[in-house]
PDB file of C-alpha atoms and ligand atoms in Angstrom:
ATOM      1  CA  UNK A  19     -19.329   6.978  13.794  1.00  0.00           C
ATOM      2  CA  UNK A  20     -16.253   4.491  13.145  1.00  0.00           C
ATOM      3  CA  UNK A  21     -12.732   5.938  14.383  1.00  0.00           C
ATOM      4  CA  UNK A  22     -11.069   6.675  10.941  1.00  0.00           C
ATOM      5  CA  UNK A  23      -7.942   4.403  10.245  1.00  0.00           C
ATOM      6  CA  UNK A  24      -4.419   5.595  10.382  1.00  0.00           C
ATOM      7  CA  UNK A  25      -4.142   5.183   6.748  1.00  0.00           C
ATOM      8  CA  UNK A  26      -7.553   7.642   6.081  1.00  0.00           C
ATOM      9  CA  UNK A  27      -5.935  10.250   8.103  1.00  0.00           C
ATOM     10  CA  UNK A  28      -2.700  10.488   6.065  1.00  0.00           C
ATOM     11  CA  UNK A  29      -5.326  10.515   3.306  1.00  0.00           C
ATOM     12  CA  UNK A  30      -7.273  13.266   4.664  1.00  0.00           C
ATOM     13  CA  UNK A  31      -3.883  14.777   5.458  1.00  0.00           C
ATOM     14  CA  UNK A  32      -4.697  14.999   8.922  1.00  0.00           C
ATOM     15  CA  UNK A  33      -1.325  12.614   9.172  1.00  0.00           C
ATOM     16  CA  UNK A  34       1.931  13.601   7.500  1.00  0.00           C
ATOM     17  CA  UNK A  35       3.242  11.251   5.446  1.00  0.00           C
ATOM     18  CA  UNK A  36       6.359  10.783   2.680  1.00  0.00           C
ATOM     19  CA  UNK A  37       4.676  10.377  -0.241  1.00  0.00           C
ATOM     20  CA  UNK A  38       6.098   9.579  -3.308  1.00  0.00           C
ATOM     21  CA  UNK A  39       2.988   9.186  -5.711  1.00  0.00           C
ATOM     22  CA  UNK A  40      -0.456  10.622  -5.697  1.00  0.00           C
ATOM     23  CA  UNK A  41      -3.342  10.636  -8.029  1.00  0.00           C
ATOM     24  CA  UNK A  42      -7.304  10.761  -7.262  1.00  0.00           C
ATOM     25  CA  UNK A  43      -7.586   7.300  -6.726  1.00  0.00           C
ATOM     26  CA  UNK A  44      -4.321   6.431  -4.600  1.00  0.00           C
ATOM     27  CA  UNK A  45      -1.479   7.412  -2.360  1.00  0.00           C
ATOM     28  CA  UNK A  46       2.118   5.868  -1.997  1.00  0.00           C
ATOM     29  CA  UNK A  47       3.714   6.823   0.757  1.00  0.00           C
ATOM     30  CA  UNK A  48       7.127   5.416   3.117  1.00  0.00           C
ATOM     31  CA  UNK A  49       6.437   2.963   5.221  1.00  0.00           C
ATOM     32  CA  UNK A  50       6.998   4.212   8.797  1.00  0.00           C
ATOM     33  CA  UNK A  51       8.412   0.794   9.583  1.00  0.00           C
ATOM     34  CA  UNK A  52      10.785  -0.191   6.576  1.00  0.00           C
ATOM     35  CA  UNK A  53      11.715  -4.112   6.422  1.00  0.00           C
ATOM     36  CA  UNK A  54      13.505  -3.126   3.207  1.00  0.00           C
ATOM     37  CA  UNK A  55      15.403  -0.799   2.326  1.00  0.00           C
ATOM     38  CA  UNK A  56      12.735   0.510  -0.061  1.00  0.00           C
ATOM     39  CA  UNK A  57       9.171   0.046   1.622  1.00  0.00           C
ATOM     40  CA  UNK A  58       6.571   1.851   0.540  1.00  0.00           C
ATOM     41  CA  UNK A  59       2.606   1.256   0.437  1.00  0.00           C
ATOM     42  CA  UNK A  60       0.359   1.771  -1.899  1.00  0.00           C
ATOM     43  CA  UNK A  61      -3.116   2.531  -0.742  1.00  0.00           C
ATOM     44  CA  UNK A  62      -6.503   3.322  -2.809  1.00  0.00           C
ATOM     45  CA  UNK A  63      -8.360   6.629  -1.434  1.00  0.00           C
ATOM     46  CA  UNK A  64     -11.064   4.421  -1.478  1.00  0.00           C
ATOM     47  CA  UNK A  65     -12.257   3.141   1.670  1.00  0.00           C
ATOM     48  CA  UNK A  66     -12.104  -0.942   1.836  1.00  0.00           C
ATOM     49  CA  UNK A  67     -11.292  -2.522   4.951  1.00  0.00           C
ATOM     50  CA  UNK A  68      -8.984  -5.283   3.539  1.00  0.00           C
ATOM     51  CA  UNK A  69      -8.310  -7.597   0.498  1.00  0.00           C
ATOM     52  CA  UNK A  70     -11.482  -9.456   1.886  1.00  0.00           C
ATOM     53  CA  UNK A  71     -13.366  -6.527   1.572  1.00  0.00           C
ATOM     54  CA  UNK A  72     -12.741  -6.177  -2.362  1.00  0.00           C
ATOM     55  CA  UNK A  73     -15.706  -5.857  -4.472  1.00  0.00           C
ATOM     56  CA  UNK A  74     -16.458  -6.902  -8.281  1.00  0.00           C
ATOM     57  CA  UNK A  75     -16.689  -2.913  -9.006  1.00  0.00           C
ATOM     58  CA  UNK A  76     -13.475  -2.324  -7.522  1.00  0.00           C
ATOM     59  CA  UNK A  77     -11.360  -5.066 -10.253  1.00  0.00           C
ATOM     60  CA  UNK A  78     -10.200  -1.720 -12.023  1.00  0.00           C
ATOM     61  CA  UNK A  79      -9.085   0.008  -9.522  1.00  0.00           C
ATOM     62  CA  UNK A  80      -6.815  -2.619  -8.312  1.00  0.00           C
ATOM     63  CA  UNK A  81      -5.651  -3.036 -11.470  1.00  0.00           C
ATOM     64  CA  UNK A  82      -5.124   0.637 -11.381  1.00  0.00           C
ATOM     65  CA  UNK A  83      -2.977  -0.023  -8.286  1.00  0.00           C
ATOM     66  CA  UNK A  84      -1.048  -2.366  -9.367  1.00  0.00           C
ATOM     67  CA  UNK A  85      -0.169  -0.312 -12.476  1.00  0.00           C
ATOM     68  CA  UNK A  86       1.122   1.990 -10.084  1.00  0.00           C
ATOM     69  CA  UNK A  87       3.332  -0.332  -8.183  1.00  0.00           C
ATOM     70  CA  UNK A  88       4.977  -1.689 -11.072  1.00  0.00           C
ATOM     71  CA  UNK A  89       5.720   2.211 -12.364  1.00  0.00           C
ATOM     72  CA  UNK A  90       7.147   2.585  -8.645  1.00  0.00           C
ATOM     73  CA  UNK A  91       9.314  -0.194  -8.888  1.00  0.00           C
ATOM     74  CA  UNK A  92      11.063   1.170 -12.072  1.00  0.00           C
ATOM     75  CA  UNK A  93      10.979   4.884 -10.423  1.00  0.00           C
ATOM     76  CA  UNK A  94      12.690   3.773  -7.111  1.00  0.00           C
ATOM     77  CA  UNK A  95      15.483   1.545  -8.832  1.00  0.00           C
ATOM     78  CA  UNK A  96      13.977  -1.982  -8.306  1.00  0.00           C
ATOM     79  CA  UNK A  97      15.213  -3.490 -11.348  1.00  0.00           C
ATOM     80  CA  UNK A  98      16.780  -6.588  -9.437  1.00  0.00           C
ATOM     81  CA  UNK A  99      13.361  -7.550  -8.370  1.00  0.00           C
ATOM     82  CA  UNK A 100      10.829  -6.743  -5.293  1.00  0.00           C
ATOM     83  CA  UNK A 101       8.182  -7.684  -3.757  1.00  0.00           C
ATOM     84  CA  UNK A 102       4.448  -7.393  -3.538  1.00  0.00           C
ATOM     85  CA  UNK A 103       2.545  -8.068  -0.435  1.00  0.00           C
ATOM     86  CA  UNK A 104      -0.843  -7.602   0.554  1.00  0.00           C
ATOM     87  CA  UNK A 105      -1.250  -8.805   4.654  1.00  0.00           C
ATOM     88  CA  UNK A 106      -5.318  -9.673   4.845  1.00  0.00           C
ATOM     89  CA  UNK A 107      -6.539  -9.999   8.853  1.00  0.00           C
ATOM     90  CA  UNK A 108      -4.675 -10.971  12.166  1.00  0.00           C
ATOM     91  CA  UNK A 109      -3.637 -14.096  11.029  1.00  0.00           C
ATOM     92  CA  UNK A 110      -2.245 -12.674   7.938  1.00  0.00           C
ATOM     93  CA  UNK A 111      -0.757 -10.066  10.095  1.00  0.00           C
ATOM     94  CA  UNK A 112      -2.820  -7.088   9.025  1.00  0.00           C
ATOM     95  CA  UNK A 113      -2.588  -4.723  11.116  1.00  0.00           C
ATOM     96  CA  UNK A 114      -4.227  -1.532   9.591  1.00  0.00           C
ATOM     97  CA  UNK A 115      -7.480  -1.999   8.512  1.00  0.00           C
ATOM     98  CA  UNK A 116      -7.637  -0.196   5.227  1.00  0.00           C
ATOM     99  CA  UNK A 117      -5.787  -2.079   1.812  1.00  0.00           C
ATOM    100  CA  UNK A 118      -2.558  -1.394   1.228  1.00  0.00           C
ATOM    101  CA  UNK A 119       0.170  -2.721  -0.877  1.00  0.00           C
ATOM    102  CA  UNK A 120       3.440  -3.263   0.594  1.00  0.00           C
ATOM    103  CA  UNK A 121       6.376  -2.561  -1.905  1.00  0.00           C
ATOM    104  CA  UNK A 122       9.454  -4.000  -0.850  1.00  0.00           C
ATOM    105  CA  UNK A 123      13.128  -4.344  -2.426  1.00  0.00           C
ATOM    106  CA  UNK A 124      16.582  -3.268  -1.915  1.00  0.00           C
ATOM    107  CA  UNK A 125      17.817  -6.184  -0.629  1.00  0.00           C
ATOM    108  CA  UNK A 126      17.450  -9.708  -1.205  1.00  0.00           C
ATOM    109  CA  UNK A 127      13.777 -11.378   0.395  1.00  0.00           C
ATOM    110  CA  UNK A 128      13.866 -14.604   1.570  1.00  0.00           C
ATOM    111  CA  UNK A 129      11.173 -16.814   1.193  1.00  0.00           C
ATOM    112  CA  UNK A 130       8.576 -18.439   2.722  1.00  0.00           C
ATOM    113  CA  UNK A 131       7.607 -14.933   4.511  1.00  0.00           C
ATOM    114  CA  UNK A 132       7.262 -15.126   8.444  1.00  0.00           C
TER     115      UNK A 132
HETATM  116  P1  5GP B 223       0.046  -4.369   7.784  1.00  0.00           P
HETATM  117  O1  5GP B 223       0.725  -4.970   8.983  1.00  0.00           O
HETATM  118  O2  5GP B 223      -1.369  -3.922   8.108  1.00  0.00           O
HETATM  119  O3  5GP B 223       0.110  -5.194   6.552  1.00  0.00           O
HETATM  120  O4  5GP B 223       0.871  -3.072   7.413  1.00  0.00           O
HETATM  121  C1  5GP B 223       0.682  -1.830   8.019  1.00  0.00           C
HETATM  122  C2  5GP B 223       1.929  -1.037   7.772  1.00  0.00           C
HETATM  123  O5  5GP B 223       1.649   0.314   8.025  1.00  0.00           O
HETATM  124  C3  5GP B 223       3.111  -1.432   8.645  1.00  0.00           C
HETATM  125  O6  5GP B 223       4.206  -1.832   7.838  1.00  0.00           O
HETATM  126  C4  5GP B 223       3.404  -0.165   9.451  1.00  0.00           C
HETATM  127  O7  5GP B 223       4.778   0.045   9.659  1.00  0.00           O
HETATM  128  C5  5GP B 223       2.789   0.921   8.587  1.00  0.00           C
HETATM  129  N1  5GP B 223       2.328   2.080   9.318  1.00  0.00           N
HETATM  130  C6  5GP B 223       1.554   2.073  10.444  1.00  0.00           C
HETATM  131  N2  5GP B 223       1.301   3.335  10.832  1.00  0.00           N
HETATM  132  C7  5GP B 223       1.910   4.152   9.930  1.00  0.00           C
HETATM  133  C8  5GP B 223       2.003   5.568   9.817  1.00  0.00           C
HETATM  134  O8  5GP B 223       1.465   6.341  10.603  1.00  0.00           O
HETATM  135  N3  5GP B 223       2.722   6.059   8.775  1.00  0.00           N
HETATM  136  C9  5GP B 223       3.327   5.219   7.851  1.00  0.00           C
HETATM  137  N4  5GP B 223       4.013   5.809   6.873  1.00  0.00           N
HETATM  138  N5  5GP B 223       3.264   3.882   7.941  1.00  0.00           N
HETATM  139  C10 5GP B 223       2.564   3.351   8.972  1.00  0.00           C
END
């Protein structure tokens, strides 16, 4: 059996977490980490690996996701703009191997990312 990922175990509640939206298909929780001073990810319940891992039958539920990250962005006061970043293997500097959304705003981002 696979070791489950850090991200399945805050699922599974095995992991606390701050969550700040749940439904059956997804979680949105703080990131542990912040590089903004709003960061949170957006995960399905669904167990895919990465972006690269995304399957035709799963096109609604990432649209489902991303319905959810705009609502987020109005709920936590990102009005000014954010940002929406999905990291996809080591050299894209994924580091948890389970999508996730990163939500980030609060602050001006810079561009090109790192
Ligand atoms: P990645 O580098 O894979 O795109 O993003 C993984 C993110 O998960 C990182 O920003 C990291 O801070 C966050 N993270 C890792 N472990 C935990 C945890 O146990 N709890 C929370 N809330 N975030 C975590």
């Amino acid at each position: 059996m696979t070791e489950k990922t850090i991200f399945k175990r805050i699922i599974d509640g095995e992991i606390p977490a701050n969550v700040v939206f749940e439904d059956d298909q997804c979680l949105a929780f703080h990131d542990v980490n912040p590089q903004a001073p709003t960061h949170v990810l957006v995960i399905p319940k669904k167990e895919i690996a990465s972006l690269e891992a995304v399957a035709d039958e799963d096109i609604p539920l990432i649209g489902h996701l991303h319905r959810v990250l705009r609502d987020l962005a109005r709920q936590l006061d990102l009005g000014d703009g954010y940002r929406v970043v999905v990291n996809c293997g080591a050299s894209g500097g994924q580091t948890v191997d389970h999508l996730h959304f990163h939500l980030l705003g609060g602050r001006p981002l810079g561009w090109p990312p790192g």
